[in-house]
Amino acid sequence: DQQVKQNSPSLSVQEGRISILNCDYTNSMFDYFLWYKKYPAEGPTFLISISSIKDKNEDGRFTVFLNKSAKHLSLHIVPSQPGDSAVYFCAASGNTAGKLIFGQGTTLQVKP
Amino acid sequence: DVKVTQSSRYLVKRTGEKVFLECVQDMDHENMFWYRQDPGLGLRLIYFSYDVKMKEKGDIPEGYSVSREKKERFSLILESASTNQTSMYLCASSPAGSNQPQHFGDGTRLSIL
């Protein structure tokens, strides 16, 4: 049973436009959410996180939105750059053990 | 800056072999994790450890074991490698407690022939 789902395997946007990556979860006990970026042949890199007590967190060009009632989070990248082309994973946690549940990933392509 | 180092970037082994994947972190993190990444399946947790000599099964532990004799080192062992264990293996670490991001190594691409 997939507790964290990224329903779009891929996304293509033009450089300078907004990229919106989506993630849904089923477990209402999740209280911490993260986004990771992964280039080929490298490990995932932590991008941004949000606690369930907030509905928005911003870091430069990256903003994560959390809608707890819909069990949905999204990552906005504005403006998108070709270097943002990578696989993006969302992850969620609901315990004190540091264990994360990951989505399947979305491949973002930003075209020059 | 957190550094998680995996001993090999690429590894080719034969079915039935015992395979060791090594991971070392330099930030004195309590938690360490082993994942495998397969296309369309994301990252799936194999095993994790909260402390030296402690280990917990993740979502797909079958065919694997782990060892954590020292805080900085977490080893993944494929007891008898099979072709369905061909995958990208990722090690991660994080500090103790909740709401902490995990930091990943660059992965080991393991092929079982």
XYZ file of N, CA and C in Angstrom:
675
model
N 0.850 -1.184 0.000
C 0.000 0.000 0.000
C 0.894 1.246 0.000
N 0.764 2.044 -1.066
C 1.610 3.207 -1.229
C 1.058 4.343 -0.369
N 1.758 4.704 0.712
C 1.259 5.749 1.604
C 1.581 7.140 1.088
N 2.587 7.249 0.234
C 2.976 8.532 -0.355
C 3.014 8.329 -1.866
N 2.242 9.166 -2.584
C 2.113 8.957 -4.023
C 2.439 10.215 -4.806
N 3.239 10.052 -5.840
C 3.450 11.107 -6.803
C 2.877 10.584 -8.111
N 1.734 11.106 -8.484
C 0.981 10.517 -9.590
C 1.469 10.920 -10.967
N 2.342 11.926 -11.023
C 2.878 12.333 -12.319
C 4.304 11.833 -12.447
N 4.559 10.876 -13.308
C 5.932 10.367 -13.472
C 6.874 11.408 -14.060
N 6.309 12.337 -14.861
C 7.187 13.312 -15.499
C 6.458 14.637 -15.694
N 7.281 15.687 -15.843
C 6.766 17.037 -16.030
C 7.775 17.803 -16.868
N 7.283 18.547 -17.845
C 8.167 19.346 -18.692
C 7.688 20.787 -18.670
N 8.615 21.725 -18.388
C 8.258 23.143 -18.351
C 9.332 23.946 -19.078
N 8.951 25.156 -19.453
C 9.885 26.051 -20.126
C 10.688 26.824 -19.079
N 11.942 27.064 -19.403
C 12.790 27.867 -18.527
C 12.098 29.190 -18.193
N 12.180 29.593 -16.909
C 11.590 30.848 -16.477
C 10.159 30.726 -15.980
N 9.487 29.609 -16.342
C 8.115 29.423 -15.897
C 8.096 28.707 -14.551
N 6.889 28.520 -14.014
C 6.748 27.835 -12.733
C 6.659 26.325 -12.948
N 7.340 25.579 -12.089
C 7.180 24.121 -12.032
C 6.403 23.793 -10.766
N 5.393 22.960 -10.905
C 4.600 22.531 -9.740
C 4.610 21.013 -9.689
N 5.182 20.488 -8.629
C 5.231 19.041 -8.434
C 4.312 18.684 -7.275
N 3.550 17.638 -7.464
C 2.511 17.282 -6.503
C 2.771 15.950 -5.816
N 2.205 15.850 -4.616
C 2.395 14.650 -3.809
C 1.164 14.466 -2.922
N 0.646 13.262 -2.843
C -0.486 12.938 -1.983
C -0.081 11.879 -0.969
N -0.688 11.930 0.191
C -0.398 10.932 1.214
C -1.697 10.454 1.834
N -1.635 9.283 2.458
C -2.863 8.686 2.997
C -2.871 8.630 4.524
N -1.700 8.682 5.144
C -1.604 8.492 6.589
C -1.729 9.836 7.320
N -2.799 10.022 8.072
C -3.020 11.296 8.761
C -2.061 11.500 9.935
N -1.278 10.475 10.279
C -0.297 10.608 11.354
C 1.008 11.259 10.875
N 1.172 11.388 9.566
C 2.382 12.051 9.058
C 2.377 13.512 9.520
N 3.533 13.977 10.038
C 3.579 15.353 10.518
C 4.811 16.117 10.041
N 5.574 15.512 9.149
C 6.781 16.171 8.643
C 6.965 15.699 7.218
N 7.187 16.666 6.315
C 7.227 16.357 4.895
C 8.462 17.003 4.279
N 9.050 16.306 3.315
C 10.296 16.781 2.727
C 10.253 16.603 1.214
N 11.065 17.392 0.535
C 11.326 17.201 -0.887
C 12.819 17.008 -1.088
N 13.141 16.029 -1.947
C 14.517 15.747 -2.325
C 14.635 15.855 -3.840
N 15.835 16.213 -4.262
C 16.155 16.305 -5.689
C 17.262 15.300 -5.978
N 17.152 14.607 -7.098
C 18.159 13.596 -7.416
C 18.592 13.703 -8.871
N 19.896 13.899 -9.060
C 20.488 13.824 -10.392
C 20.927 12.383 -10.646
N 21.021 11.983 -11.927
C 21.505 10.638 -12.245
C 22.873 10.382 -11.625
N 23.089 9.190 -11.132
C 24.381 8.755 -10.582
C 24.795 9.542 -9.339
N 23.836 10.234 -8.700
C 24.111 10.892 -7.426
C 23.032 10.510 -6.428
N 23.325 10.694 -5.142
C 22.312 10.454 -4.134
C 21.327 11.604 -4.056
N 20.140 11.379 -3.485
C 19.169 12.455 -3.308
C 19.730 13.559 -2.416
N 19.380 14.790 -2.764
C 19.809 15.959 -1.993
C 18.586 16.592 -1.362
N 18.644 16.856 -0.058
C 17.535 17.500 0.635
C 17.320 18.911 0.094
N 16.053 19.238 -0.211
C 15.723 20.550 -0.749
C 15.037 21.442 0.278
N 13.901 20.961 0.782
C 13.069 21.788 1.648
C 12.130 20.875 2.413
N 11.720 21.332 3.596
C 10.794 20.530 4.394
C 9.707 21.425 4.974
N 8.668 20.774 5.506
C 7.592 21.507 6.163
C 7.010 20.647 7.266
N 6.740 21.280 8.392
C 6.083 20.619 9.498
C 4.583 20.786 9.355
N 3.831 19.869 9.936
C 2.371 19.915 9.779
C 1.720 21.095 10.498
N 2.476 21.824 11.304
C 1.892 22.998 11.971
C 1.895 24.205 11.031
N 2.549 24.058 9.869
C 2.593 25.152 8.896
C 1.866 24.732 7.626
N 1.530 25.704 6.793
C 0.961 25.355 5.494
C 1.828 25.831 4.328
N 2.931 26.514 4.663
C 3.809 27.015 3.605
C 5.207 27.203 4.173
N 6.191 26.842 3.349
C 7.578 27.118 3.709
C 8.329 27.484 2.439
N 9.129 28.555 2.552
C 9.791 29.106 1.378
C 11.308 29.115 1.576
N 12.038 28.800 0.493
C 13.498 28.893 0.529
C 13.969 29.269 -0.867
N 14.170 30.553 -1.059
C 14.613 31.019 -2.370
C 13.568 30.766 -3.435
N 13.963 30.041 -4.472
C 13.025 29.762 -5.566
C 12.053 28.619 -5.243
N 12.253 27.960 -4.131
C 11.467 26.772 -3.779
C 10.469 27.084 -2.665
N 9.222 26.693 -2.896
C 8.177 26.841 -1.882
C 7.416 25.535 -1.783
N 7.210 25.076 -0.566
C 6.383 23.882 -0.358
C 5.084 24.312 0.318
N 3.973 23.793 -0.212
C 2.651 24.048 0.338
C 2.088 22.740 0.877
N 1.442 22.842 2.035
C 0.834 21.667 2.647
C -0.651 21.913 2.886
N -1.488 21.028 2.377
C -2.932 21.070 2.605
C -3.301 19.807 3.378
N -3.385 19.940 4.698
C -3.597 18.763 5.543
C -4.968 18.133 5.320
N -5.967 18.951 5.097
C -7.312 18.389 4.923
C -7.392 17.543 3.668
N -6.643 17.943 2.641
C -6.631 17.184 1.389
C -5.525 16.138 1.372
N -4.679 16.141 2.399
C -3.512 15.253 2.454
C -2.685 15.409 1.171
N -2.324 16.631 0.896
C -1.656 16.968 -0.347
C -0.560 17.996 -0.082
N 0.598 17.774 -0.703
C 1.618 18.808 -0.678
C 2.148 19.029 -2.084
N 2.681 20.225 -2.280
C 3.218 20.550 -3.597
C 4.502 21.349 -3.437
N 5.350 21.237 -4.434
C 6.597 21.986 -4.500
C 6.518 22.905 -5.711
N 6.715 24.210 -5.462
C 6.715 25.187 -6.536
C 8.146 25.677 -6.744
N 8.563 25.700 -7.986
C 9.893 26.210 -8.319
C 9.689 27.390 -9.270
N 10.098 28.576 -8.803
C 9.897 29.776 -9.603
C 11.125 30.684 -9.494
N 11.736 31.108 -10.595
C 11.526 30.593 -11.946
C 12.301 29.302 -12.155
N 11.812 28.445 -12.996
C 12.499 27.186 -13.271
C 13.740 27.444 -14.128
N 14.777 26.650 -13.854
C 16.034 26.769 -14.595
C 16.412 25.394 -15.147
N 17.165 25.361 -16.246
C 17.564 24.054 -16.806
C 18.276 23.167 -15.792
N 19.032 23.758 -14.869
C 19.717 22.991 -13.837
C 18.783 22.339 -12.832
N 17.510 22.710 -12.869
C 16.522 22.076 -11.990
C 16.068 20.730 -12.540
N 16.442 20.410 -13.756
C 16.058 19.129 -14.369
C 16.648 17.986 -13.562
N 15.775 17.168 -13.000
C 16.184 16.098 -12.086
C 14.940 15.294 -11.723
N 15.129 14.273 -10.919
C 14.006 13.543 -10.329
C 13.744 14.119 -8.944
N 12.482 14.409 -8.655
C 12.091 14.973 -7.363
C 11.263 13.948 -6.599
N 11.670 13.719 -5.354
C 10.963 12.787 -4.483
C 10.349 13.565 -3.330
N 9.096 13.288 -3.020
C 8.549 13.764 -1.761
C 8.648 12.633 -0.744
N 8.692 13.007 0.528
C 8.814 12.024 1.600
C 8.019 12.522 2.802
N 7.601 11.587 3.635
C 6.809 11.935 4.816
C 7.257 11.101 6.004
N 7.054 11.681 7.189
C 7.433 11.003 8.423
C 6.361 11.238 9.472
N 6.133 10.221 10.326
C 5.118 10.393 11.362
C 5.514 9.782 12.677
N 6.815 9.604 12.856
C 7.264 8.995 14.117
C 8.524 9.671 14.592
N 9.008 9.251 15.730
C 10.200 9.880 16.293
C 11.478 9.179 15.860
N 11.329 8.205 14.976
C 12.481 7.389 14.630
C 13.258 7.921 13.455
N 12.745 8.954 12.822
C 13.438 9.484 11.664
C 13.185 8.719 10.386
N 12.308 7.728 10.439
C 12.019 6.933 9.250
C 11.175 7.740 8.278
N 11.533 7.706 6.991
C 10.810 8.421 5.941
C 10.148 7.443 4.983
N 8.969 7.832 4.496
C 8.292 7.094 3.433
C 8.366 7.964 2.185
N 8.887 7.397 1.089
C 9.105 8.159 -0.132
C 8.033 7.864 -1.178
N 7.759 8.878 -2.006
C 6.953 8.685 -3.199
C 7.794 8.087 -4.318
N 7.134 7.858 -5.463
C 7.800 7.183 -6.576
C 8.735 8.093 -7.358
N 8.581 9.401 -7.188
C 9.415 10.352 -7.893
C 8.742 10.925 -9.131
N 9.085 12.177 -9.457
C 8.642 12.853 -10.678
C 9.871 13.408 -11.378
N 10.009 13.079 -12.653
C 11.138 13.591 -13.428
C 10.765 14.933 -14.035
N 11.484 15.963 -13.639
C 11.245 17.311 -14.149
C 12.265 17.627 -15.238
N 11.769 18.085 -16.365
C 12.635 18.574 -17.434
C 12.326 20.040 -17.664
N 13.349 20.878 -17.534
C 13.186 22.299 -17.790
C 13.898 22.613 -19.107
N 13.126 23.048 -20.067
C 13.663 23.283 -21.419
C 14.145 24.720 -21.560
N 15.339 24.891 -22.138
C 15.881 26.258 -22.320
C 15.039 27.054 -23.328
N 29.661 20.226 6.748
C 28.822 19.595 5.741
C 28.815 18.091 5.949
N 27.613 17.511 5.914
C 27.475 16.079 6.155
C 28.058 15.297 4.999
N 28.817 14.265 5.333
C 29.381 13.435 4.278
C 29.006 11.984 4.559
N 28.287 11.400 3.598
C 27.964 9.982 3.664
C 28.682 9.325 2.488
N 29.550 8.389 2.796
C 30.382 7.770 1.767
C 30.036 6.305 1.615
N 29.735 5.919 0.383
C 29.497 4.508 0.084
C 30.728 3.971 -0.626
N 31.132 2.779 -0.243
C 32.455 2.278 -0.621
C 32.629 2.087 -2.121
N 31.547 1.715 -2.824
C 31.680 1.479 -4.263
C 30.590 2.229 -5.018
N 30.910 2.787 -6.175
C 29.881 3.404 -7.021
C 29.219 2.358 -7.917
N 30.024 1.407 -8.388
C 29.518 0.353 -9.259
C 30.092 -0.985 -8.794
N 29.234 -2.001 -8.836
C 29.656 -3.330 -8.387
C 28.950 -4.372 -9.238
N 29.708 -5.383 -9.667
C 29.122 -6.487 -10.428
C 29.456 -7.778 -9.687
N 28.427 -8.543 -9.365
C 28.605 -9.805 -8.646
C 27.802 -10.896 -9.333
N 28.040 -12.139 -8.918
C 27.331 -13.285 -9.502
C 26.274 -13.810 -8.538
N 25.268 -14.448 -9.094
C 24.226 -15.025 -8.250
C 24.826 -16.016 -7.263
N 24.306 -15.967 -6.043
C 24.774 -16.855 -4.989
C 25.912 -16.287 -4.161
N 26.557 -15.238 -4.639
C 27.649 -14.643 -3.881
C 27.117 -13.895 -2.668
N 27.944 -13.778 -1.634
C 27.640 -12.929 -0.491
C 28.247 -11.563 -0.781
N 27.416 -10.531 -0.710
C 27.839 -9.191 -1.122
C 27.759 -8.241 0.072
N 28.800 -7.432 0.225
C 28.853 -6.446 1.300
C 28.866 -5.048 0.701
N 27.931 -4.209 1.147
C 27.940 -2.795 0.777
C 28.209 -1.998 2.046
N 29.206 -1.110 1.954
C 29.639 -0.372 3.141
C 29.249 1.094 3.049
N 28.930 1.674 4.203
C 28.536 3.077 4.276
C 29.145 3.693 5.535
N 29.740 4.870 5.371
C 30.347 5.578 6.492
C 29.861 7.020 6.483
N 29.486 7.519 7.676
C 29.098 8.928 7.795
C 29.996 9.602 8.825
N 30.223 10.906 8.610
C 31.207 11.613 9.437
C 30.580 12.656 10.349
N 29.256 12.608 10.557
C 28.607 13.649 11.357
C 28.088 13.141 12.698
N 28.536 11.985 13.108
C 28.143 11.454 14.416
C 26.630 11.272 14.521
N 25.985 10.950 13.398
C 24.535 10.723 13.398
C 24.187 9.403 14.048
N 23.078 9.428 14.803
C 22.625 8.209 15.454
C 21.937 7.256 14.456
N 21.146 7.830 13.550
C 20.328 7.012 12.648
C 21.037 6.762 11.319
N 20.948 5.535 10.843
C 21.441 5.209 9.510
C 20.440 4.298 8.811
N 20.403 4.401 7.478
C 19.361 3.748 6.679
C 19.958 3.158 5.402
N 19.369 2.056 4.950
C 19.662 1.515 3.636
C 18.369 1.444 2.827
N 18.446 1.984 1.589
C 17.334 1.957 0.649
C 17.792 1.306 -0.651
N 16.798 0.864 -1.418
C 17.065 0.582 -2.817
C 16.124 1.415 -3.662
N 16.639 1.862 -4.813
C 15.841 2.682 -5.713
C 15.667 1.936 -7.025
N 14.419 1.740 -7.413
C 14.092 1.086 -8.673
C 13.131 1.972 -9.451
N 13.225 1.976 -10.786
C 12.364 2.858 -11.603
C 10.891 2.640 -11.301
N 10.190 3.750 -11.075
C 8.755 3.690 -10.821
C 8.361 3.289 -9.417
N 9.355 2.923 -8.597
C 9.053 2.474 -7.231
C 9.594 3.411 -6.167
N 10.343 4.408 -6.547
C 10.898 5.336 -5.574
C 11.973 4.687 -4.728
N 12.132 5.196 -3.505
C 13.097 4.646 -2.567
C 12.358 3.755 -1.573
N 12.815 2.537 -1.446
C 12.194 1.607 -0.504
C 13.192 1.239 0.583
N 12.728 1.316 1.826
C 13.604 1.104 2.974
C 13.848 -0.383 3.209
N 15.122 -0.742 3.308
C 15.488 -2.139 3.527
C 15.678 -2.398 5.027
N 16.576 -1.645 5.646
C 16.870 -1.756 7.076
C 17.273 -0.382 7.588
N 17.128 -0.189 8.896
C 17.660 1.010 9.507
C 18.162 0.705 10.913
N 18.879 1.668 11.458
C 19.530 1.472 12.752
C 19.520 2.783 13.529
N 19.126 2.702 14.800
C 19.093 3.883 15.661
C 20.368 4.063 16.458
N 21.144 3.002 16.564
C 22.301 3.082 17.439
C 23.203 1.898 17.137
N 24.371 1.924 17.676
C 25.306 0.816 17.482
C 24.650 -0.484 17.939
N 24.807 -1.494 17.115
C 24.300 -2.844 17.355
C 22.773 -2.928 17.317
N 22.098 -1.828 17.027
C 20.644 -1.857 16.901
C 20.277 -1.915 15.424
N 19.242 -2.671 15.080
C 18.768 -2.706 13.710
C 17.270 -2.981 13.704
N 16.623 -2.419 12.697
C 15.187 -2.615 12.535
C 14.902 -2.924 11.071
N 13.958 -3.816 10.816
C 13.564 -4.116 9.446
C 12.778 -2.955 8.868
N 13.045 -2.722 7.581
C 12.254 -1.754 6.851
C 11.117 -2.446 6.121
N 10.817 -1.952 4.925
C 9.673 -2.485 4.180
C 10.019 -3.715 3.341
N 11.297 -3.853 2.967
C 11.688 -4.980 2.086
C 12.974 -5.635 2.587
N 12.974 -6.233 3.779
C 14.216 -6.778 4.340
C 14.614 -8.163 3.821
N 13.717 -8.830 3.112
C 13.974 -10.220 2.715
C 15.206 -10.311 1.812
N 16.098 -11.212 2.174
C 17.315 -11.426 1.386
C 18.483 -10.544 1.790
N 18.248 -9.680 2.791
C 19.278 -8.748 3.253
C 19.490 -8.885 4.759
N 20.674 -8.496 5.202
C 20.933 -8.295 6.623
C 21.833 -7.071 6.750
N 22.020 -6.588 7.980
C 22.842 -5.407 8.203
C 23.724 -5.618 9.423
N 24.716 -4.750 9.505
C 25.622 -4.775 10.655
C 26.009 -3.355 11.007
N 25.935 -3.046 12.315
C 26.393 -1.731 12.773
C 27.221 -1.936 14.044
N 28.495 -2.142 13.828
C 29.426 -2.370 14.933
C 29.987 -1.063 15.476
N 30.042 -0.038 14.623
C 30.507 1.283 15.045
C 29.477 2.323 14.618
N 29.418 3.419 15.338
C 28.383 4.424 15.087
C 28.459 4.970 13.665
N 29.647 5.124 13.142
C 29.772 5.787 11.847
C 29.598 4.840 10.656
N 29.512 3.554 10.896
C 29.520 2.592 9.786
C 28.299 1.679 9.824
N 27.669 1.540 8.665
C 26.471 0.699 8.540
C 26.617 -0.131 7.271
N 26.646 -1.437 7.440
C 26.894 -2.332 6.307
C 25.623 -3.061 5.916
N 25.416 -3.190 4.609
C 24.312 -3.976 4.068
C 24.886 -5.251 3.477
N 24.271 -6.386 3.800
C 24.780 -7.685 3.359
C 23.697 -8.400 2.558
N 24.044 -8.799 1.355
C 23.182 -9.671 0.570
C 23.684 -11.083 0.806
N 22.916 -11.875 1.506
C 23.372 -13.179 1.966
C 23.701 -14.123 0.802
N 22.846 -14.135 -0.191
C 23.065 -14.963 -1.380
C 22.435 -14.204 -2.541
N 23.262 -13.451 -3.254
C 22.753 -12.493 -4.230
C 21.903 -13.176 -5.307
N 20.827 -12.484 -5.682
C 19.976 -12.973 -6.773
C 19.781 -11.834 -7.774
N 19.378 -12.192 -8.987
C 19.277 -11.193 -10.063
C 18.253 -10.114 -9.728
N 17.225 -10.445 -8.925
C 16.234 -9.417 -8.586
C 16.735 -8.428 -7.538
N 17.980 -8.592 -7.119
C 18.601 -7.620 -6.232
C 19.494 -6.635 -6.997
N 19.473 -6.743 -8.310
C 20.124 -5.732 -9.140
C 19.371 -4.420 -8.957
N 20.085 -3.382 -8.519
C 19.411 -2.136 -8.174
C 20.443 -1.063 -7.812
N 19.926 0.152 -7.569
C 20.727 1.226 -6.977
C 20.487 1.192 -5.476
N 21.569 1.098 -4.708
C 21.468 1.055 -3.249
C 21.969 2.375 -2.672
N 21.143 2.945 -1.792
C 21.444 4.251 -1.208
C 21.493 4.145 0.305
N 22.537 4.733 0.873
C 22.698 4.810 2.319
C 22.411 6.239 2.761
N 21.820 6.397 3.944
C 21.522 7.725 4.469
C 21.746 7.749 5.975
N 21.939 8.953 6.506
C 22.052 9.107 7.955
C 21.292 10.352 8.393
N 20.920 10.384 9.673
C 20.258 11.557 10.230
C 20.501 11.592 11.728
N 20.388 12.788 12.318
C 20.525 12.871 13.778
C 19.355 12.178 14.467
N 19.499 11.941 15.742
C 18.413 11.353 16.515
C 17.237 12.317 16.584
N 16.054 11.771 16.810
C 14.878 12.603 16.982
C 14.057 12.710 15.718
N 12.942 13.392 15.858
C 12.018 13.510 14.730
C 12.312 14.781 13.938
N 11.671 14.882 12.774
C 11.729 16.077 11.939
C 13.144 16.494 11.573
N 13.905 15.492 11.142
C 15.273 15.746 10.691
C 15.439 15.169 9.295
N 15.989 15.940 8.351
C 16.215 15.363 7.027
C 17.313 14.308 7.074
N 17.199 13.347 6.187
C 18.249 12.362 6.014
C 19.215 12.868 4.949
N 20.484 12.504 5.122
C 21.525 12.881 4.176
C 22.032 11.622 3.504
N 22.094 11.662 2.180
C 22.378 10.469 1.401
C 23.791 10.435 0.840
N 24.292 9.199 0.666
C 25.486 8.974 -0.128
C 25.137 8.976 -1.608
N 26.149 8.787 -2.447
C 25.930 8.842 -3.896
C 25.426 7.538 -4.489
N 25.314 6.512 -3.674
C 24.715 5.279 -4.160
C 25.715 4.284 -4.712
N 25.311 3.028 -4.704
C 26.060 1.942 -5.331
C 25.154 1.276 -6.353
N 25.586 1.290 -7.605
C 24.834 0.591 -8.653
C 25.320 -0.851 -8.667
N 24.468 -1.762 -8.189
C 24.832 -3.174 -8.054
C 24.158 -3.995 -9.148
N 24.962 -4.750 -9.870
C 24.442 -5.662 -10.892
C 24.762 -7.083 -10.472
N 23.737 -7.926 -10.476
C 23.917 -9.343 -10.156
C 23.707 -10.142 -11.442
N 24.749 -10.855 -11.854
C 24.679 -11.596 -13.123
C 24.395 -13.078 -12.895
